[in-house]
Structure formats: structure tokens, C-alpha cells
Coordinates of C-alpha atoms and ligand atoms in Angstrom, one line a residue:
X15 CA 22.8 10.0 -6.3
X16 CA 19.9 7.8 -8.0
X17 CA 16.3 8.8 -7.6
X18 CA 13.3 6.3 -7.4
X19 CA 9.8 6.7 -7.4
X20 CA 7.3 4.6 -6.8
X21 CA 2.7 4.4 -6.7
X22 CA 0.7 3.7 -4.3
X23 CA -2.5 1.7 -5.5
X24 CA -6.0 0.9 -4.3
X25 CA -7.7 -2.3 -4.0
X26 CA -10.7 -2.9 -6.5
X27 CA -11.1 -6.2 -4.1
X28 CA -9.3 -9.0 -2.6
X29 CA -7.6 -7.1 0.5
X30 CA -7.2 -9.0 3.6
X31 CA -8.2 -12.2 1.5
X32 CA -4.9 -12.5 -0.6
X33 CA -3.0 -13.1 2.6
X34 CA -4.5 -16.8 1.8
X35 CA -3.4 -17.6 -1.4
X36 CA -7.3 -16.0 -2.9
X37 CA -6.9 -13.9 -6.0
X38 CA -6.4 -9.5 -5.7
X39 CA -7.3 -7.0 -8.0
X40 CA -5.0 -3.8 -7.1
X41 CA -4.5 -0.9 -9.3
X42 CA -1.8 1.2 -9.1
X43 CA -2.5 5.5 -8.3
X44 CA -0.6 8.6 -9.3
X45 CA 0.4 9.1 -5.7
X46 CA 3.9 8.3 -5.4
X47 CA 7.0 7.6 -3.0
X48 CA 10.4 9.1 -3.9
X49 CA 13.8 7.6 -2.7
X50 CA 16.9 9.1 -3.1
X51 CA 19.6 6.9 -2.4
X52 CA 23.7 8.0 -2.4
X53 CA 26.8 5.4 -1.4
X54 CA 28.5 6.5 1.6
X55 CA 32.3 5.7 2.4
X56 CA 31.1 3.8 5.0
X57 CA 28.7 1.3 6.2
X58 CA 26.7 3.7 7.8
X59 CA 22.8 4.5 6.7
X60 CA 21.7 7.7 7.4
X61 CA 17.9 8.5 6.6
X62 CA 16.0 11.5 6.6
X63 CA 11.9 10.8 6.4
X64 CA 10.3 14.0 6.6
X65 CA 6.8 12.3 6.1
X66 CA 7.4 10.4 9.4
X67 CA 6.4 12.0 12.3
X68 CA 6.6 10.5 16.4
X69 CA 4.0 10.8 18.4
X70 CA 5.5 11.7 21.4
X71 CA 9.1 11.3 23.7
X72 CA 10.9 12.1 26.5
X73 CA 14.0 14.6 26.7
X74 CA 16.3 14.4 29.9
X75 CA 18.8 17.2 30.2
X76 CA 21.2 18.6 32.5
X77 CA 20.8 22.4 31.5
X78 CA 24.7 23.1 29.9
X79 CA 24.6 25.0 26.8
X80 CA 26.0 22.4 23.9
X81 CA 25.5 19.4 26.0
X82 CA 22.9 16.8 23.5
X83 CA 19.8 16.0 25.4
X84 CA 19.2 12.8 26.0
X85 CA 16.2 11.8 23.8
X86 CA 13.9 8.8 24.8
X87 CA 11.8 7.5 21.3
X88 CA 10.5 4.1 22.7
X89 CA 12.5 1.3 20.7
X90 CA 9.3 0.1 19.2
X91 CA 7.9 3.3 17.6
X92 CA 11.8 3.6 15.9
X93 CA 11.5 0.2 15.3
X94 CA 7.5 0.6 13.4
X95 CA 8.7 4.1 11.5
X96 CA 11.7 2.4 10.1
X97 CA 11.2 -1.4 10.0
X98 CA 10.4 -1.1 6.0
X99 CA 13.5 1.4 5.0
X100 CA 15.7 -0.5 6.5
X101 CA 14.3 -3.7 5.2
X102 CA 14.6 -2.5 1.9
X103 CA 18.3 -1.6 2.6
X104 CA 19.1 -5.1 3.8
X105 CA 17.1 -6.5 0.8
X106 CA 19.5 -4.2 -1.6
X107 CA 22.9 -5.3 0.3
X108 CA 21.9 -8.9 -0.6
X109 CA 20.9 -8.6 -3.8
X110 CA 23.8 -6.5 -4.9
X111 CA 26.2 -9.0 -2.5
X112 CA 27.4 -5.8 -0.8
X113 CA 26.5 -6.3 3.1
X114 CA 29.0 -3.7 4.4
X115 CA 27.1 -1.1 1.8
X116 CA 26.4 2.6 3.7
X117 CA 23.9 4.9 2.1
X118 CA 22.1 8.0 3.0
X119 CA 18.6 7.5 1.9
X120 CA 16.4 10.3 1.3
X121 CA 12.3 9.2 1.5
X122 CA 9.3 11.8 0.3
X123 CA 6.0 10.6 -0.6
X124 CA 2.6 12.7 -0.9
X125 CA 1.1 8.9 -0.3
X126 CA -0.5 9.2 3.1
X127 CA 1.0 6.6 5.8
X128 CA -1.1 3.8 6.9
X129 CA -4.0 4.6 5.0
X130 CA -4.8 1.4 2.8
X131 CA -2.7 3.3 0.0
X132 CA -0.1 1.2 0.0
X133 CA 2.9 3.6 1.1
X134 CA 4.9 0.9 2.8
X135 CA 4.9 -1.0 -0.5
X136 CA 6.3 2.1 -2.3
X137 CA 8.7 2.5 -0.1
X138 CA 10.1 -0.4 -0.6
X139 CA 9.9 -0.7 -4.0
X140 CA 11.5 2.7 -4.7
X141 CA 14.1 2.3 -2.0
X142 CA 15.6 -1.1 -3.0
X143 CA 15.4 -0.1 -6.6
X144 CA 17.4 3.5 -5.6
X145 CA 19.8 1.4 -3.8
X146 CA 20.6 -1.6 -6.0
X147 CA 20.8 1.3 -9.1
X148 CA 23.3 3.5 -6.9
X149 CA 25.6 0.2 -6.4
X150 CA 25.8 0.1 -9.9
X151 CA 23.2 -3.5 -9.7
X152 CA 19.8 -2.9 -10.9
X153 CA 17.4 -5.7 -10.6
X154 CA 14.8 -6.5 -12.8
X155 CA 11.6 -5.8 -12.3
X156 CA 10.3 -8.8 -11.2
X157 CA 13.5 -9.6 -8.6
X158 CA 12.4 -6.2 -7.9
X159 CA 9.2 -6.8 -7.1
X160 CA 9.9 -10.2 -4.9
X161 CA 12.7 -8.6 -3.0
X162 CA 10.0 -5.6 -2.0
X163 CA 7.3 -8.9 -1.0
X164 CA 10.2 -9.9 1.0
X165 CA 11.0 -7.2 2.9
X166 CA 7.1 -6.3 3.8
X167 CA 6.6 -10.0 4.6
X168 CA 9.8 -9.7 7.4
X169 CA 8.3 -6.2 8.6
X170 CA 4.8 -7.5 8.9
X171 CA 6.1 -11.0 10.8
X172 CA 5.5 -13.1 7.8
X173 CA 1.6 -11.7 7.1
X174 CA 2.1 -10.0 3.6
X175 CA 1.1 -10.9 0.2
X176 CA 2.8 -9.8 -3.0
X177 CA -0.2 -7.4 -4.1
X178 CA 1.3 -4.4 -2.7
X179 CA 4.7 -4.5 -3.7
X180 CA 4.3 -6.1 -7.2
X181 CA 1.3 -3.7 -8.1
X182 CA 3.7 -1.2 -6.9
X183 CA 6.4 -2.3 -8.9
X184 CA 4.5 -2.8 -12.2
X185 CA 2.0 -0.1 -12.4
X186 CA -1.6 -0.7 -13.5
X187 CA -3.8 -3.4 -12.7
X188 CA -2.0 -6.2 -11.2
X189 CA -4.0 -9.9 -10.6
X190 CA -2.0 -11.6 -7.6
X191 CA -3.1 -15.2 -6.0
X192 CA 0.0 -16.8 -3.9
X193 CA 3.2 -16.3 -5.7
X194 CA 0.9 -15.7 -8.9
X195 CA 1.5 -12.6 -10.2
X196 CA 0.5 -10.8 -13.5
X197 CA -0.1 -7.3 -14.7
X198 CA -3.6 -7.2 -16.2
X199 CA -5.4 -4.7 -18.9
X200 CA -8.3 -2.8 -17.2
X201 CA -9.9 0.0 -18.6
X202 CA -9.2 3.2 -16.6
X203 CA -11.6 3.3 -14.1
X204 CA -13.2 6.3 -12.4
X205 CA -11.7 6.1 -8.6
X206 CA -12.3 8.6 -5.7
X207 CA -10.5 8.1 -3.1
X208 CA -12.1 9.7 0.6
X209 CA -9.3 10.1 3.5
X210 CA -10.3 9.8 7.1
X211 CA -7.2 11.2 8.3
X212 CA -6.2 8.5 10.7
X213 CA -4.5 5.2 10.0
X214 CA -4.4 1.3 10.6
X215 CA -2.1 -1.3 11.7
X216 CA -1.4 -3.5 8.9
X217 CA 0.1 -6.1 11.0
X218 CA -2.4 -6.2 13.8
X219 CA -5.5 -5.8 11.3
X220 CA -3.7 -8.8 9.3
X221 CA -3.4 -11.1 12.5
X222 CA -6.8 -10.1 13.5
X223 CA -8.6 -11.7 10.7
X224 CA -6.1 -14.8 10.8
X225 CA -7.6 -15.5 14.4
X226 CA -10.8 -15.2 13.6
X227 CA -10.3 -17.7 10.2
X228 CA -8.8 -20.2 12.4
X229 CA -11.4 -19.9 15.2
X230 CA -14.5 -20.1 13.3
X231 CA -15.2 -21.9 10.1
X232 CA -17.7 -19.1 8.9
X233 CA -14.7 -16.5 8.5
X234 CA -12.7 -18.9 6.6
X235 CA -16.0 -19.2 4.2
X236 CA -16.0 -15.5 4.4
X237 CA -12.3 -15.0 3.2
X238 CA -13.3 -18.0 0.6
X239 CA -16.3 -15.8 -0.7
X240 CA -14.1 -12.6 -1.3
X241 CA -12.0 -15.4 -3.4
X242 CA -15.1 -16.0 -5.1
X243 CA -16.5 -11.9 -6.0
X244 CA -13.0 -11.4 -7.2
X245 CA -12.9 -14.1 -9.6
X246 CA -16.3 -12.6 -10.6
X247 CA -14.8 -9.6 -10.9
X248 CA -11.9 -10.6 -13.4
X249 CA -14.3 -12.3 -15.1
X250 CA -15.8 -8.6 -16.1
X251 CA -12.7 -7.4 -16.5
X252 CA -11.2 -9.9 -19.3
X253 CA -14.2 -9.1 -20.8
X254 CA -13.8 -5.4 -21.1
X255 CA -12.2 -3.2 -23.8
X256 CA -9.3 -2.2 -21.5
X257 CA -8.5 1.0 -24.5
X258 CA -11.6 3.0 -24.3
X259 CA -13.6 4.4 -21.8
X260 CA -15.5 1.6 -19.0
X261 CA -19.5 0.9 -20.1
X262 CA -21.9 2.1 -17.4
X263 CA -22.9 -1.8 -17.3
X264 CA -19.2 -2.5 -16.2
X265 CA -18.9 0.3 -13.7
X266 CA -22.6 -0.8 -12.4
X267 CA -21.5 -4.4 -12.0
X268 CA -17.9 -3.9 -10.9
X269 CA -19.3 -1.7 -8.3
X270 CA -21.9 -4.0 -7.4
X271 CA -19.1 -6.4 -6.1
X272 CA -17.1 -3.4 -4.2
X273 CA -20.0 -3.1 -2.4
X274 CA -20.0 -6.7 -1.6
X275 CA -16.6 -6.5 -0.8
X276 CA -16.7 -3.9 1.8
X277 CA -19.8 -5.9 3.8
X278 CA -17.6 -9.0 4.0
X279 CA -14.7 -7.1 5.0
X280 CA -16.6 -5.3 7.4
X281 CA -17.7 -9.0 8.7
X282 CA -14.2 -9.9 9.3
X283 CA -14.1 -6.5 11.2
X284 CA -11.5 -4.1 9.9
X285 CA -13.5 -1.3 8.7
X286 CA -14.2 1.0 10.5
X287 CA -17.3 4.0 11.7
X288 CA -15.0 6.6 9.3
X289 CA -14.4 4.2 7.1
X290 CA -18.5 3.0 6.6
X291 CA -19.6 6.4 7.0
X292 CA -17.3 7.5 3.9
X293 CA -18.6 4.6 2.0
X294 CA -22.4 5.0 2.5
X295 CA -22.0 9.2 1.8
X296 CA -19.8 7.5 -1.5
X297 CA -23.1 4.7 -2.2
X298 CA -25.3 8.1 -1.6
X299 CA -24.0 10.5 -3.8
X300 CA -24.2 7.9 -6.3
X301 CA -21.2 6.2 -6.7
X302 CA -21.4 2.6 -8.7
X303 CA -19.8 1.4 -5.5
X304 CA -17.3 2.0 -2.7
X305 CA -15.5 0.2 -0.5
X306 CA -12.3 0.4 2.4
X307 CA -9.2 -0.1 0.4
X308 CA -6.1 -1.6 2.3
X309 CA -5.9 -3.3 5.7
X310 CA -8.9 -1.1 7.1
X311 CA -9.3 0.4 10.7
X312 CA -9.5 3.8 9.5
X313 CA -7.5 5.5 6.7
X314 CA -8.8 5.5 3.2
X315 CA -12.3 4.2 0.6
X316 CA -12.2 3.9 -2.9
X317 CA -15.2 4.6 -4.9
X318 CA -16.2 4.3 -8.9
X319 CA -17.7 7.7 -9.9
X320 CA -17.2 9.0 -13.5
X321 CA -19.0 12.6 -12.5
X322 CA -18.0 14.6 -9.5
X323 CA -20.8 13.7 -7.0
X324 CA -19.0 11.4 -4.9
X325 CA -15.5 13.6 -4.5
X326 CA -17.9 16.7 -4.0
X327 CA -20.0 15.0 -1.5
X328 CA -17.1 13.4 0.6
X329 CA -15.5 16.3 1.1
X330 CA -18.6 17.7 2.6
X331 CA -19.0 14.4 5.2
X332 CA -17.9 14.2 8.7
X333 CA -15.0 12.2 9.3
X334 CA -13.5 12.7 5.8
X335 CA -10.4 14.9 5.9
X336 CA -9.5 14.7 2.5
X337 CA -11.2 13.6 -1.1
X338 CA -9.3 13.4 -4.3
X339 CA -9.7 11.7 -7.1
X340 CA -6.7 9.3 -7.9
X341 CA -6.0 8.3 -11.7
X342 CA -4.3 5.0 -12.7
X343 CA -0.8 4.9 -12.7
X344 CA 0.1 2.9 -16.0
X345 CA 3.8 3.0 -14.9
X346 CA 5.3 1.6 -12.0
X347 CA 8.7 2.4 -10.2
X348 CA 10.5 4.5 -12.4
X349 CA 14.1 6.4 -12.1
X350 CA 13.9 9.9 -11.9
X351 CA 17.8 10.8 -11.8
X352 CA 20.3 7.5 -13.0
Ligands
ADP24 N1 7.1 8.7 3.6 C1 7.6 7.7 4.3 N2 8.8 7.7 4.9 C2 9.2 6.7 5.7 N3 8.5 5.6 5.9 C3 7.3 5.5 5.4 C4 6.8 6.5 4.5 N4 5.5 6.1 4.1 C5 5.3 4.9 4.7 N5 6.4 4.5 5.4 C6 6.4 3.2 6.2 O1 5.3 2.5 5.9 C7 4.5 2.3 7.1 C8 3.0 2.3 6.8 O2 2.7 1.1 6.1 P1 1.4 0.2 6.3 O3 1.0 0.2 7.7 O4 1.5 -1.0 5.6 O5 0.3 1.1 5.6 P2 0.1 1.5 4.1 O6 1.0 0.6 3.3 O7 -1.4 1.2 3.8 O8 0.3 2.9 3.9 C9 4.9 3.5 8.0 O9 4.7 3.2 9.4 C10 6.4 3.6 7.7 O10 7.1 2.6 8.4
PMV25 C1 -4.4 -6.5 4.2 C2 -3.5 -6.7 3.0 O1 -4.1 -7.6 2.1 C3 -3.2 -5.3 2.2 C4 -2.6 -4.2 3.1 O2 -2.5 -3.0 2.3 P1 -2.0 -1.7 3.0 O3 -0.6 -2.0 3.5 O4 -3.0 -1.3 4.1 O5 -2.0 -0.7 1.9 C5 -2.1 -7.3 3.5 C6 -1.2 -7.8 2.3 O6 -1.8 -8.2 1.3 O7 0.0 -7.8 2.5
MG26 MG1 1.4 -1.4 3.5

């Protein structure tokens, strides 16, 4: 039996941009995914997601004791809930030149589903690792890491970059433009992270802002201008003493361009009224800055606050189910049993 665990991460900026080859600033969170993966006789995969939950279905039956109901889960709502496990099964057959490989694949995270947290990423990350370690062929991490881009790419019908799964796979701050990729040194910053609860469509939110780049020449400039605040925002950041604690002049200027951030991602419409009212209570409480973190349409902000003002006062606002602050995960996926 091998164990993997992976992080989730938040975006400092560049979501939704990165999909077109502009630079992304993720960093990675202690909030993790945890795969269990065991070779089975057969080729079989058998997995148990307690985190995943249906939101409805239909059960015909004819009333004998011990007859199986017959139980109707739309194809496409089995298909959404397990599209990334299994991709990261096929991705581990490949790579370990086993196709006919069986496994029964355990998956636990405490990273909440669809949120901008990257949990997909994790999932993938920790389950191909799991299940390329337990067929005695572990991948390094940066096959590791492309295998993971490849599996979200084919889940998300080819609209993925590689910030997820190689911040995921890494740990820390990660810089990723196109099929450039490197971990970078960032001081530890203060992140808050405030949960609406609810979730978004990566793939739809993803396609959304590809229509609306293609239809009108001002949201290509827009996706061009988050391009430009990240660079900005590097900038700052090669600049920084990455081992001690951030200056207030950082922190006031990196948050100046999460605040910049969020309006033109908002402009390119995935955020959301949870999602702006979380960041405005954030900006109000006296955060540096705050903005939506992920593909938007509800789920989760990210906010710089050193003192406890923002956490407090997000846990007090409507439409905020959950406030926490998250710390940087300097590790990436990591084994937990061989
Ligand atoms: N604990 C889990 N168990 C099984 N699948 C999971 C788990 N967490 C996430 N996933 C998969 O990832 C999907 C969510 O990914 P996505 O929409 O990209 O959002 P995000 O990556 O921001 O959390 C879920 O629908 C599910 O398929
Ligand atoms: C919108 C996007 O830039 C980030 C999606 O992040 P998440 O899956 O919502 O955590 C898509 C991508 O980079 O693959
Ligand atoms: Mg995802």
C-alpha cells in the first residue's frame, strides 16, 4: 500500500490568464489530498472518495429483500466526480508501461472541492505519484508534475495550464508561463483564505473567458494586462529577502496588485456576489489586498493580513462559511507510507 499527499495552493495572481501562455504566481497551502493506492490481482480500479458527494439520483426497485436496487447516477455527474482519478490512473499505467494495472485507490483531502484551492490538481498529483510508487516506478518530480498537467488538461478538454499541478507537485511558490515552469523563493506571506461554501466549474469558467477573448479585443487586452501586474509582481518578489519576515512596503504593494487582479478578473466575469463581498469585508478589515483565487464563480478569496482582522472579520460576513488562515506549504507531494 503506498500513501501520497499532496497541497492545494492559492493564486497570488495570474488565474484564468495562464491558460494563454501569461506568467502565474501560485503558492502552495498546508491543505492537502491524501491517496492511498494498493495493486490489485486484477485490472480492476476500485475507489472509494469519501469527500465526493452526488447531488441527487434515482433508485428503481422491485421490493424483494436482497434484490440490488437499481441506481440511476446520471453518466455525466459519475463522469465530473471521477474524470481526474481516473485520469491520474491512466496517466500512471502509461508511465509505468503497465495498461492492464488494477488498483484500489483510496482519496481523502480536507481541501475543499471546486473552490479555487486547487483540489483537482492534488488529486492528481498525489494519485499518480501513489500509483507509479506502488508499481514499483516512481517518477520524478518533474515527469511528475507534467503527467498531473496532462491529466487535468484531458479532464478539462484541453483548457488547463501547468500552475496547478506543478505548484502542487513542488510546494512553495511556483512561477509558470506556457510550459515554463520554475519554483521561486518568496518570503512567507500572510494569506487568509474566506470560503463561500459553494463551488465553480473550472471548465465552463475557463471556456467562458476564452469566448469572450476571442470575441472582443478588449478582453484579450485584459488577459494581456493581468500578464503585465504579474510581471510587476515578480518583479517585487526577486527583490525580496525570501528568509525573513515580508516588509509592510511589500505586503502594501503586492496587495496593491491582488486588488488589481481581482477587478480585471471580475471584468472577465468569474467572480462572483460571495466572492466580491468576501473580498471588500477582506479590503475593509484591512487587509493589504484580496482577491478570488482559482477559476472563480463562487468558492474561495485570498487575502494578505499579518494581524487577525481579516480572518476575524470574514468569519463574521454573510456569505462566508468558512475563514482560515492557510500557511505555505514549502513541500510538495510527499510519501507518507513507501
Ligand atoms: N477529495 C476528492 N476526492 C475525489 N475527487 C476529488 C476530490 N477533490 C477534488 N476532486 C476532483 O476535483 C474536482 C474539482 O476540481 P476543480 O473543479 O478543478 O476545482 P479545484 O481544483 O479548484 O478544487 C472534483 O469535481 C473531483 O472530480
Ligand atoms: C483558471 C485556471 O487558471 C486555474 C484553475 O484553478 P482551480 O482549479 O479553480 O483551483 C485554470 C488553469 O490554470 O488550469
Ligand atoms: Mg482544479
Amino acid at each position: 500500500m503506498t500513501v501520497c499527499e499532496a497541497p492545494g495552493k492559492v493564486y497570488l495572481f495570474g488565474e484564468h490568464a495562464v491558460v494563454y501562455g501569461e506568467p502565474a504566481v501560485p503558492a502552495a497551502i498546508e491543505r492537502r489530498a491524501t491517496v492511498t493506492a494498493e495493486p490489485r490481482d486484477d485490472d480492476h480500479v476500485r475507489v472509494e472518495a469519501e469527500d465526493l458527494s452526488l447531488d441527487g439520483f434515482t433508485v428503481e426497485y422491485a421490493g424483494g429483500r436482497g434484490e440490488r436496487p437499481d441506481i440511476d447516477v446520471p453518466t455525466p455527474l459519475v463522469e465530473a466526480a471521477m474524470g481526474y482519478v481516473d485520469a491520474a490512473v491512466e496517466q500512471a499505467r502509461e508511465a509505468a508501461d503497465a495498461p492492464d494495472a488494477g488498483f484500489d485507490i483510496t482519496v481523502q483531502s480536507d481541501i475543499p472541492l471546486g473552490a479555487g484551492l486547487g483540489s483537482s490538481a492534488a488529486v492528481v498529483v498525489a494519485g499518480i505519484d501513489a500509483a507509479t510508487r506502488a508499481l514499483g516506478e516512481p517518477l520524478d518530480r518533474r515527469e511528475l508534475a507534467e503527467r498531473a498537467y496532462r491529466a487535468e488538461f484531458e479532464v478539462q478538454d484541453g483548457q488547463a495550464s501547468r500552475a496547478d499541478t506543478f505548484c502542487s507537485t513542488m510546494g512553495g511558490a511556483v512561477r509558470v508561463a506556457g510550459d515554463d515552469c520554475e519554483p521561486i523563493d518568496a518570503p512567507n506571506l500572510p494569506f487568509v483564505v474566506g470560503f463561500d461554501g459553494g463551488a465553480g466549474d473550472t471548465g465552463e469558467l475557463v471556456a467562458g473567458v476564452r469566448e469572450l477573448r476571442a470575441e472582443h479585443e478588449f478582453a484579450a487586452d485584459t488577459v494581456e494586462s493581468i500578464g503585465d501586474l504579474v510581471r510587476t509582481g515578480e518583479a517585487l518578489l526577486a527583490e525580496a529577502d525570501a528568509e525573513s519576515d515580508p516588509e509592510p512596503a511589500l505586503l502594501a504593494e503586492l496587495g496593491e496588485l491582488m486588488d488589481f487582479n481581482h477587478g480585471l478578473l471580475a471584468a472577465l466575469g468569474v467572480s462572483a456576489r460571495s466572492l466580491d463581498a468576501m473580498v471588500w469585508a477582506a479590503r475593509d478589515a484591512g487587509a493589504h489586498g484580496a482577491k478570488l483565487t482559482g477559476a472563480g464563480g463562487g468558492g474561495c478569496i485570498v487575502a494578505l493580513d499579518e494581524s487577525d482582522a481579516t480572518e476575524t472579520a470574514l468569519s463574521f460576513t454573510q456569505g462566508c462559511e468558512e475563514a482560515f488562515r492557510a500557511e505555505l506549504a514549502t513541500e510538495g507531494v510527499r510519501v507518507v507510507e513507501p
